Amino acid sequence: MLKQIKDRVEGGKRFLITTHIDLDGDAVGSCFSLYWALISQKKDAYVYLKDMIPYKYRFLPGPKEPRYLLNTMPEDRFDTVFVLDCGDFHRVGKGYENLKNNGFIVNIDHHSTNSSFGNLNLIDEDASSTAEILYDLFRYLGIDISYEMAINIYTAILTDTGSFRYDNTTPKAFSICGHLTRIGVRPSSIATMVYESHPKERFILLGKTLNTLETYKDGKIVIAHITSDMFYDSKALEEFTDGFVEYIKEIDGIDIAILIRQIENSRYKLSMRSKGEVDVASICRAFGGGGHKKAAGCYINGDIETVKRRVLEAIEG
Ligand code: 5GP
Ligand code: MN
C-alpha cells in the first residue's frame, strides 16, 4: 500500500487534499502537513476545506496563498485526490460525488468504521490519528519533517488523543510527539492556542448546556443538549461546542456521555463518548454515522424528545 502511494506521489504533479466536514485538529493538521510535504517535493498541492477553519485551529500553518486553499469543490483534474481522516465519503460534504471525477482517490484514515471508498485505502485503526499515519508515510517517502509539518502533526495527535488521555495514547504517539518537540514544537504554546483561546460566548453557551444535563439508566448515561435558541441567545457559533461532550464525560461513574446539538428544525447532531465497554461507533453506525469505539457521532431527525428516546433505545439494543 505504501509503495502504491509512493508511486502516485512520485509520478504525479497536481494533488488535491481534502477531509471531513466539522473540521477538527486531525482533519486540518493532516491536510496541512500533507500540503507542506508535497510542496517540499516541488508538487502543486491544493487543500479543499468545505467548512471554515474553526478559530482554535487558525494558527496552524497552511497554504499562504489563498488560491491553494479552496472552499468550493474544484472542477478540474488532479493526478491524485487525498481524502484524509474521513470515515465515509459523504463526510467530505455536499457535492462529494464529484470528487471521483477529479482524480484517483487515496483514502487515508484511522476510523474503524471507514468504508474504504477510495481507489487506494490506507486505514490503520490502531493509529492515534490520521496525522500519525501520514508521519509514517512521510518517513517512508524520505520527506524530512519541517517545522510547519511538525506543528500540524503535533496538534493533530494532541487533539485526537484528547490531550494524551484516550486509549489511542500509545508509546508510538508519544515517541512521534517527542521527535516533533525536538524539531521545535512547543507543547505549551500549542496548548494555549487550542485550549485557552476561546471566545467568552463559548462559556455562556456551555453554562446553558450544562443546565440541560439529564441522567438515564441509573446514572450510567448522561445527555445534554443545545437548541438553536440557545445558540442564538448566547451569540455562539456551532464550532464553539467542540469539547462540550468531553466535559460531561468527566462525571464519575458514567458509561456514556451524549451531546445533542440542533442543526435544523427537526434534525440533530449527536456526539457520543464511551467511558466503559460500550462501542458507541456501532450505535452511531445504526443511524448512518460512525467514528471510533469511544468517540463517535451521527445525525438523527425528529424533535428533541424523539431523538433522545431513539438513541436510548439503540443503546438498550
Ligand atoms: P464528534 O462527536 O467529535 O463530532 O466526532 C467523534 C468522532 O466520530 C470523530 O472521529 C468523527 O470524525 C466521527 N464522526 C462524527 N460524526 C460522524 C458521522 O456522522 N459519520 C462518521 N462516519 N463519523 C463521524
Ligand atoms: Mn482523526
Short mmCIF file of C-alpha atoms and ligand atoms in Angstrom, two decimals:
data_model
loop_
_atom_site.label_atom_id
_atom_site.label_comp_id
_atom_site.label_asym_id
_atom_site.label_seq_id
_atom_site.Cartn_x
_atom_site.Cartn_y
_atom_site.Cartn_z
CA MET A 1 0.00 0.00 0.00
CA LEU A 2 2.75 2.48 0.96
CA LYS A 3 4.59 1.61 -2.24
CA GLN A 4 1.50 2.31 -4.34
CA ILE A 5 1.01 5.68 -2.64
CA LYS A 6 4.72 6.44 -3.18
CA ASP A 7 4.27 5.77 -6.90
CA ARG A 8 1.29 8.12 -7.02
CA VAL A 9 3.23 10.89 -5.27
CA GLU A 10 6.38 10.48 -7.34
CA GLY A 11 4.54 10.03 -10.65
CA GLY A 12 2.05 12.90 -10.17
CA LYS A 13 2.27 16.68 -10.37
CA ARG A 14 -1.10 18.09 -9.22
CA PHE A 15 -2.65 16.98 -5.95
CA LEU A 16 -5.86 17.79 -4.15
CA ILE A 17 -6.13 17.25 -0.40
CA THR A 18 -9.42 17.22 1.49
CA THR A 19 -11.07 15.96 4.67
CA HIS A 20 -14.39 15.78 6.53
CA ILE A 21 -16.94 18.46 7.46
CA ASP A 22 -16.99 19.61 11.11
CA LEU A 23 -13.24 20.20 10.99
CA ASP A 24 -11.17 19.06 13.95
CA GLY A 25 -7.46 19.24 14.77
CA ASP A 26 -6.60 15.99 12.99
CA ALA A 27 -8.54 16.99 9.88
CA VAL A 28 -6.84 20.37 9.48
CA GLY A 29 -3.43 19.20 10.76
CA SER A 30 -3.39 16.22 8.42
CA CYS A 31 -4.34 18.28 5.36
CA PHE A 32 -1.76 20.97 6.07
CA SER A 33 1.07 18.56 6.90
CA LEU A 34 0.48 16.70 3.62
CA TYR A 35 0.31 20.05 1.82
CA TRP A 36 3.80 21.04 3.08
CA ALA A 37 5.15 17.56 2.35
CA LEU A 38 4.01 17.76 -1.29
CA ILE A 39 5.24 21.35 -1.67
CA SER A 40 8.66 20.22 -0.41
CA GLN A 41 8.69 17.70 -3.28
CA LYS A 42 8.02 20.54 -5.78
CA LYS A 43 4.48 19.36 -6.41
CA ASP A 44 1.36 21.51 -6.88
CA ALA A 45 -0.90 20.92 -3.89
CA TYR A 46 -4.36 22.34 -3.21
CA VAL A 47 -6.36 21.95 0.00
CA TYR A 48 -10.15 21.89 -0.23
CA LEU A 49 -11.98 22.52 3.06
CA LYS A 50 -15.73 22.77 2.81
CA ASP A 51 -16.05 24.36 6.24
CA MET A 52 -14.32 27.43 7.65
CA ILE A 53 -11.34 26.56 9.82
CA PRO A 54 -12.51 26.72 13.48
CA TYR A 55 -10.99 29.64 15.41
CA LYS A 56 -8.79 27.40 17.57
CA TYR A 57 -7.05 25.86 14.55
CA ARG A 58 -6.43 29.07 12.61
CA PHE A 59 -2.88 29.27 13.96
CA LEU A 60 -1.95 26.08 12.08
CA PRO A 61 0.44 26.87 9.23
CA GLY A 62 -1.25 26.15 5.92
CA PRO A 63 -1.14 27.47 2.36
CA LYS A 64 -0.18 31.15 2.41
CA GLU A 65 -1.68 31.89 -0.98
CA PRO A 66 -5.48 31.74 -0.97
CA ARG A 67 -5.50 30.04 -4.37
CA TYR A 68 -4.11 26.90 -2.76
CA LEU A 69 -6.81 26.85 -0.05
CA LEU A 70 -10.17 26.22 -1.70
CA ASN A 71 -13.64 26.47 -0.20
CA THR A 72 -15.54 25.43 -3.29
CA MET A 73 -15.26 21.97 -4.79
CA PRO A 74 -12.82 22.24 -7.71
CA GLU A 75 -13.97 21.02 -11.10
CA ASP A 76 -10.62 20.34 -12.77
CA ARG A 77 -8.49 17.19 -12.76
CA PHE A 78 -5.80 16.18 -10.31
CA ASP A 79 -3.36 13.29 -10.51
CA THR A 80 -4.40 12.18 -7.04
CA VAL A 81 -7.06 13.33 -4.57
CA PHE A 82 -6.16 12.59 -0.93
CA VAL A 83 -9.15 12.24 1.39
CA LEU A 84 -7.90 12.34 4.99
CA ASP A 85 -9.46 11.37 8.34
CA CYS A 86 -12.82 10.80 6.69
CA GLY A 87 -14.72 7.60 7.55
CA ASP A 88 -17.44 7.94 4.94
CA PHE A 89 -17.16 9.54 1.52
CA HIS A 90 -20.24 11.71 2.09
CA ARG A 91 -18.49 13.32 5.09
CA VAL A 92 -16.43 15.36 2.61
CA GLY A 93 -19.62 17.41 2.36
CA LYS A 94 -22.13 18.42 -0.28
CA GLY A 95 -21.05 17.56 -3.82
CA TYR A 96 -18.67 14.81 -2.65
CA GLU A 97 -19.81 12.54 -5.53
CA ASN A 98 -17.99 14.87 -7.95
CA LEU A 99 -14.65 14.21 -6.29
CA LYS A 100 -14.40 10.87 -8.11
CA ASN A 101 -14.29 12.88 -11.35
CA ASN A 102 -11.39 14.96 -10.03
CA GLY A 103 -8.94 12.09 -9.97
CA PHE A 104 -7.68 8.91 -8.37
CA ILE A 105 -8.81 8.79 -4.73
CA VAL A 106 -6.39 7.88 -1.94
CA ASN A 107 -8.27 7.45 1.35
CA ILE A 108 -6.06 7.70 4.46
CA ASP A 109 -7.81 7.27 7.81
CA HIS A 110 -7.83 5.69 11.29
CA HIS A 111 -11.59 5.26 11.85
CA SER A 112 -12.64 1.66 12.45
CA THR A 113 -15.87 2.36 10.55
CA ASN A 114 -14.09 3.57 7.39
CA SER A 115 -16.00 2.38 4.32
CA SER A 116 -12.90 2.05 2.06
CA PHE A 117 -14.37 4.35 -0.58
CA GLY A 118 -11.01 5.19 -2.20
CA ASN A 119 -9.15 3.66 -5.15
CA LEU A 120 -6.43 3.08 -2.57
CA ASN A 121 -7.27 2.82 1.12
CA LEU A 122 -4.64 3.22 3.81
CA ILE A 123 -6.58 2.56 7.01
CA ASP A 124 -4.94 1.91 10.36
CA GLU A 125 -7.39 1.88 13.25
CA ASP A 126 -4.54 1.47 15.73
CA ALA A 127 -3.09 4.84 14.76
CA SER A 128 -3.77 7.66 17.22
CA SER A 129 -4.70 9.96 14.37
CA THR A 130 -4.58 10.27 10.61
CA ALA A 131 -1.59 12.57 11.04
CA GLU A 132 0.31 9.68 12.69
CA ILE A 133 -0.26 7.56 9.56
CA LEU A 134 0.97 10.48 7.47
CA TYR A 135 4.07 10.86 9.64
CA ASP A 136 4.97 7.24 8.82
CA LEU A 137 4.19 7.87 5.16
CA PHE A 138 6.48 10.92 5.05
CA ARG A 139 9.32 8.91 6.53
CA TYR A 140 8.68 6.11 4.02
CA LEU A 141 8.78 8.69 1.22
CA GLY A 142 12.05 10.09 2.61
CA ILE A 143 10.47 13.50 3.24
CA ASP A 144 12.01 15.50 6.11
CA ILE A 145 9.53 16.74 8.70
CA SER A 146 9.67 20.55 8.54
CA TYR A 147 8.66 22.86 11.39
CA GLU A 148 5.33 23.62 9.63
CA MET A 149 4.61 19.92 9.27
CA ALA A 150 5.62 19.27 12.87
CA ILE A 151 3.17 21.84 14.30
CA ASN A 152 0.34 20.34 12.29
CA ILE A 153 1.12 16.73 13.19
CA TYR A 154 1.63 17.53 16.87
CA THR A 155 -1.70 19.39 17.09
CA ALA A 156 -3.49 16.53 15.33
CA ILE A 157 -2.12 13.93 17.76
CA LEU A 158 -2.72 16.19 20.78
CA THR A 159 -6.36 16.78 19.90
CA ASP A 160 -7.23 13.28 18.65
CA THR A 161 -5.83 11.71 21.84
CA GLY A 162 -7.82 14.21 23.96
CA SER A 163 -4.53 15.70 25.25
CA PHE A 164 -2.95 12.26 25.64
CA ARG A 165 -5.84 10.89 27.71
CA TYR A 166 -7.61 8.38 25.43
CA ASP A 167 -6.77 4.73 24.73
CA ASN A 168 -5.08 5.75 21.48
CA THR A 169 -2.30 7.45 23.50
CA THR A 170 0.35 4.88 22.64
CA PRO A 171 4.13 4.73 23.06
CA LYS A 172 4.30 5.47 19.34
CA ALA A 173 2.17 8.62 19.65
CA PHE A 174 4.49 9.86 22.44
CA SER A 175 7.59 8.99 20.51
CA ILE A 176 6.41 10.89 17.42
CA CYS A 177 5.48 13.88 19.59
CA GLY A 178 8.90 13.66 21.24
CA HIS A 179 10.50 13.91 17.81
CA LEU A 180 8.25 16.83 16.88
CA THR A 181 9.23 18.75 20.02
CA ARG A 182 12.88 18.24 19.08
CA ILE A 183 12.10 19.84 15.72
CA GLY A 184 10.88 22.90 17.63
CA VAL A 185 7.22 22.39 18.52
CA ARG A 186 6.41 23.98 21.91
CA PRO A 187 3.65 21.98 23.63
CA SER A 188 2.72 24.86 25.95
CA SER A 189 2.20 27.29 23.04
CA ILE A 190 0.05 24.81 21.17
CA ALA A 191 -1.98 24.01 24.30
CA THR A 192 -2.61 27.74 24.76
CA MET A 193 -3.79 28.14 21.16
CA VAL A 194 -6.06 25.09 21.23
CA TYR A 195 -7.39 25.08 24.80
CA GLU A 196 -7.03 28.62 26.13
CA SER A 197 -8.09 30.91 23.31
CA HIS A 198 -11.89 30.60 23.45
CA PRO A 199 -14.32 33.47 22.93
CA LYS A 200 -16.31 34.22 26.08
CA GLU A 201 -19.59 33.37 24.29
CA ARG A 202 -18.47 29.75 24.35
CA PHE A 203 -18.74 29.75 28.13
CA ILE A 204 -22.15 31.44 28.12
CA LEU A 205 -23.37 28.59 25.89
CA LEU A 206 -21.55 25.98 27.98
CA GLY A 207 -23.37 27.22 31.10
CA LYS A 208 -26.74 26.88 29.38
CA THR A 209 -25.79 23.46 28.02
CA LEU A 210 -24.73 22.09 31.40
CA ASN A 211 -28.10 23.20 32.75
CA THR A 212 -29.84 20.72 30.42
CA LEU A 213 -27.97 17.73 31.85
CA GLU A 214 -30.09 14.64 32.44
CA THR A 215 -29.12 11.14 33.50
CA TYR A 216 -30.66 7.83 32.49
CA LYS A 217 -30.21 4.13 33.26
CA ASP A 218 -29.27 4.54 36.91
CA GLY A 219 -26.97 7.41 36.10
CA LYS A 220 -24.92 5.46 33.57
CA ILE A 221 -25.94 7.61 30.61
CA VAL A 222 -25.76 11.38 30.65
CA ILE A 223 -27.26 13.61 27.97
CA ALA A 224 -27.01 17.36 27.46
CA HIS A 225 -28.50 19.27 24.55
CA ILE A 226 -28.20 22.57 22.71
CA THR A 227 -31.10 24.10 20.79
CA SER A 228 -30.90 26.74 18.06
CA ASP A 229 -32.39 29.22 20.56
CA MET A 230 -29.52 28.57 22.96
CA PHE A 231 -27.01 29.32 20.20
CA TYR A 232 -28.88 32.50 19.37
CA ASP A 233 -29.23 33.67 22.98
CA SER A 234 -25.55 33.19 23.75
CA LYS A 235 -24.38 34.59 20.38
CA ALA A 236 -22.37 31.39 19.92
CA LEU A 237 -21.37 29.52 16.78
CA GLU A 238 -21.53 25.76 16.27
CA GLU A 239 -17.75 25.48 16.38
CA PHE A 240 -17.81 26.77 19.99
CA THR A 241 -19.28 23.42 21.11
CA ASP A 242 -16.11 21.48 20.31
CA GLY A 243 -15.09 19.88 23.63
CA PHE A 244 -18.50 20.18 25.37
CA VAL A 245 -19.15 16.43 25.34
CA GLU A 246 -15.75 15.90 26.93
CA TYR A 247 -16.86 17.99 29.94
CA ILE A 248 -19.88 15.83 30.63
CA LYS A 249 -17.79 12.72 30.14
CA GLU A 250 -15.86 13.84 33.23
CA ILE A 251 -18.79 12.82 35.50
CA ASP A 252 -17.77 9.96 37.76
CA GLY A 253 -19.28 6.54 37.18
CA ILE A 254 -20.99 7.13 33.83
CA ASP A 255 -20.68 4.80 30.82
CA ILE A 256 -21.79 7.10 28.01
CA ALA A 257 -21.89 10.87 27.56
CA ILE A 258 -24.05 12.30 24.78
CA LEU A 259 -24.28 15.86 23.45
CA ILE A 260 -27.23 16.58 21.18
CA ARG A 261 -26.97 19.73 19.09
CA GLN A 262 -29.75 21.13 16.94
CA ILE A 263 -28.79 21.53 13.28
CA GLU A 264 -32.16 22.31 11.70
CA ASN A 265 -35.77 22.44 12.86
CA SER A 266 -36.09 18.64 13.13
CA ARG A 267 -32.50 17.50 12.78
CA TYR A 268 -29.87 16.95 15.47
CA LYS A 269 -26.17 16.08 15.55
CA LEU A 270 -25.15 13.64 18.28
CA SER A 271 -21.67 13.37 19.76
CA MET A 272 -21.19 10.25 21.85
CA ARG A 273 -18.32 9.34 24.17
CA SER A 274 -17.89 5.99 25.93
CA LYS A 275 -16.02 5.60 29.18
CA GLY A 276 -16.63 1.91 29.59
CA GLU A 277 -17.07 -1.06 27.31
CA VAL A 278 -19.91 0.27 25.16
CA ASP A 279 -18.92 0.67 21.49
CA VAL A 280 -20.51 4.00 20.54
CA ALA A 281 -19.31 3.72 16.92
CA SER A 282 -21.66 0.78 16.36
CA ILE A 283 -24.56 2.69 17.92
CA CYS A 284 -23.86 5.68 15.67
CA ARG A 285 -23.46 3.37 12.68
CA ALA A 286 -27.09 2.27 13.17
CA PHE A 287 -28.08 5.89 12.47
CA GLY A 288 -25.78 6.23 9.44
CA GLY A 289 -22.91 7.81 11.39
CA GLY A 290 -19.67 6.34 12.67
CA GLY A 291 -16.35 7.07 14.36
CA HIS A 292 -14.30 5.27 16.97
CA LYS A 293 -15.35 2.83 19.70
CA LYS A 294 -15.10 5.52 22.37
CA ALA A 295 -15.88 8.63 20.32
CA ALA A 296 -18.45 8.70 17.55
CA GLY A 297 -21.18 10.81 16.01
CA CYS A 298 -24.33 10.69 13.90
CA TYR A 299 -27.36 12.72 12.81
CA ILE A 300 -30.94 11.89 13.84
CA ASN A 301 -34.14 13.51 12.58
CA GLY A 302 -37.14 14.29 14.80
CA ASP A 303 -37.95 16.53 17.75
CA ILE A 304 -35.54 16.55 20.68
CA GLU A 305 -37.54 14.11 22.84
CA THR A 306 -37.84 11.64 19.94
CA VAL A 307 -34.11 11.88 19.29
CA LYS A 308 -33.34 11.13 22.94
CA ARG A 309 -35.77 8.22 23.01
CA ARG A 310 -34.36 6.72 19.80
CA VAL A 311 -30.77 6.90 20.96
CA LEU A 312 -31.60 5.44 24.38
CA GLU A 313 -33.46 2.58 22.68
CA ALA A 314 -30.48 1.96 20.40
CA ILE A 315 -28.17 1.77 23.42
CA GLU A 316 -30.52 -0.72 25.12
CA GLY A 317 -30.21 -2.81 21.94
P1 5GP B 1 -17.59 14.30 17.19
O1 5GP B 1 -18.57 13.74 18.14
O2 5GP B 1 -16.48 14.99 17.90
O3 5GP B 1 -18.21 15.11 16.10
O4 5GP B 1 -16.95 13.06 16.45
C1 5GP B 1 -16.35 11.99 17.13
C2 5GP B 1 -15.69 11.05 16.13
O5 5GP B 1 -16.70 10.45 15.30
C3 5GP B 1 -14.75 11.75 15.16
O6 5GP B 1 -13.68 10.88 14.90
C4 5GP B 1 -15.58 11.98 13.93
O7 5GP B 1 -14.80 12.02 12.77
C5 5GP B 1 -16.54 10.80 13.95
N1 5GP B 1 -17.87 11.18 13.44
C6 5GP B 1 -18.68 12.15 13.93
N2 5GP B 1 -19.83 12.22 13.24
C7 5GP B 1 -19.75 11.28 12.28
C8 5GP B 1 -20.65 10.86 11.23
O8 5GP B 1 -21.76 11.38 11.05
N3 5GP B 1 -20.20 9.85 10.42
C9 5GP B 1 -18.97 9.25 10.61
N4 5GP B 1 -18.61 8.27 9.77
N5 5GP B 1 -18.13 9.61 11.59
C10 5GP B 1 -18.50 10.61 12.41
MN MN B 2 -8.82 11.70 13.37
#
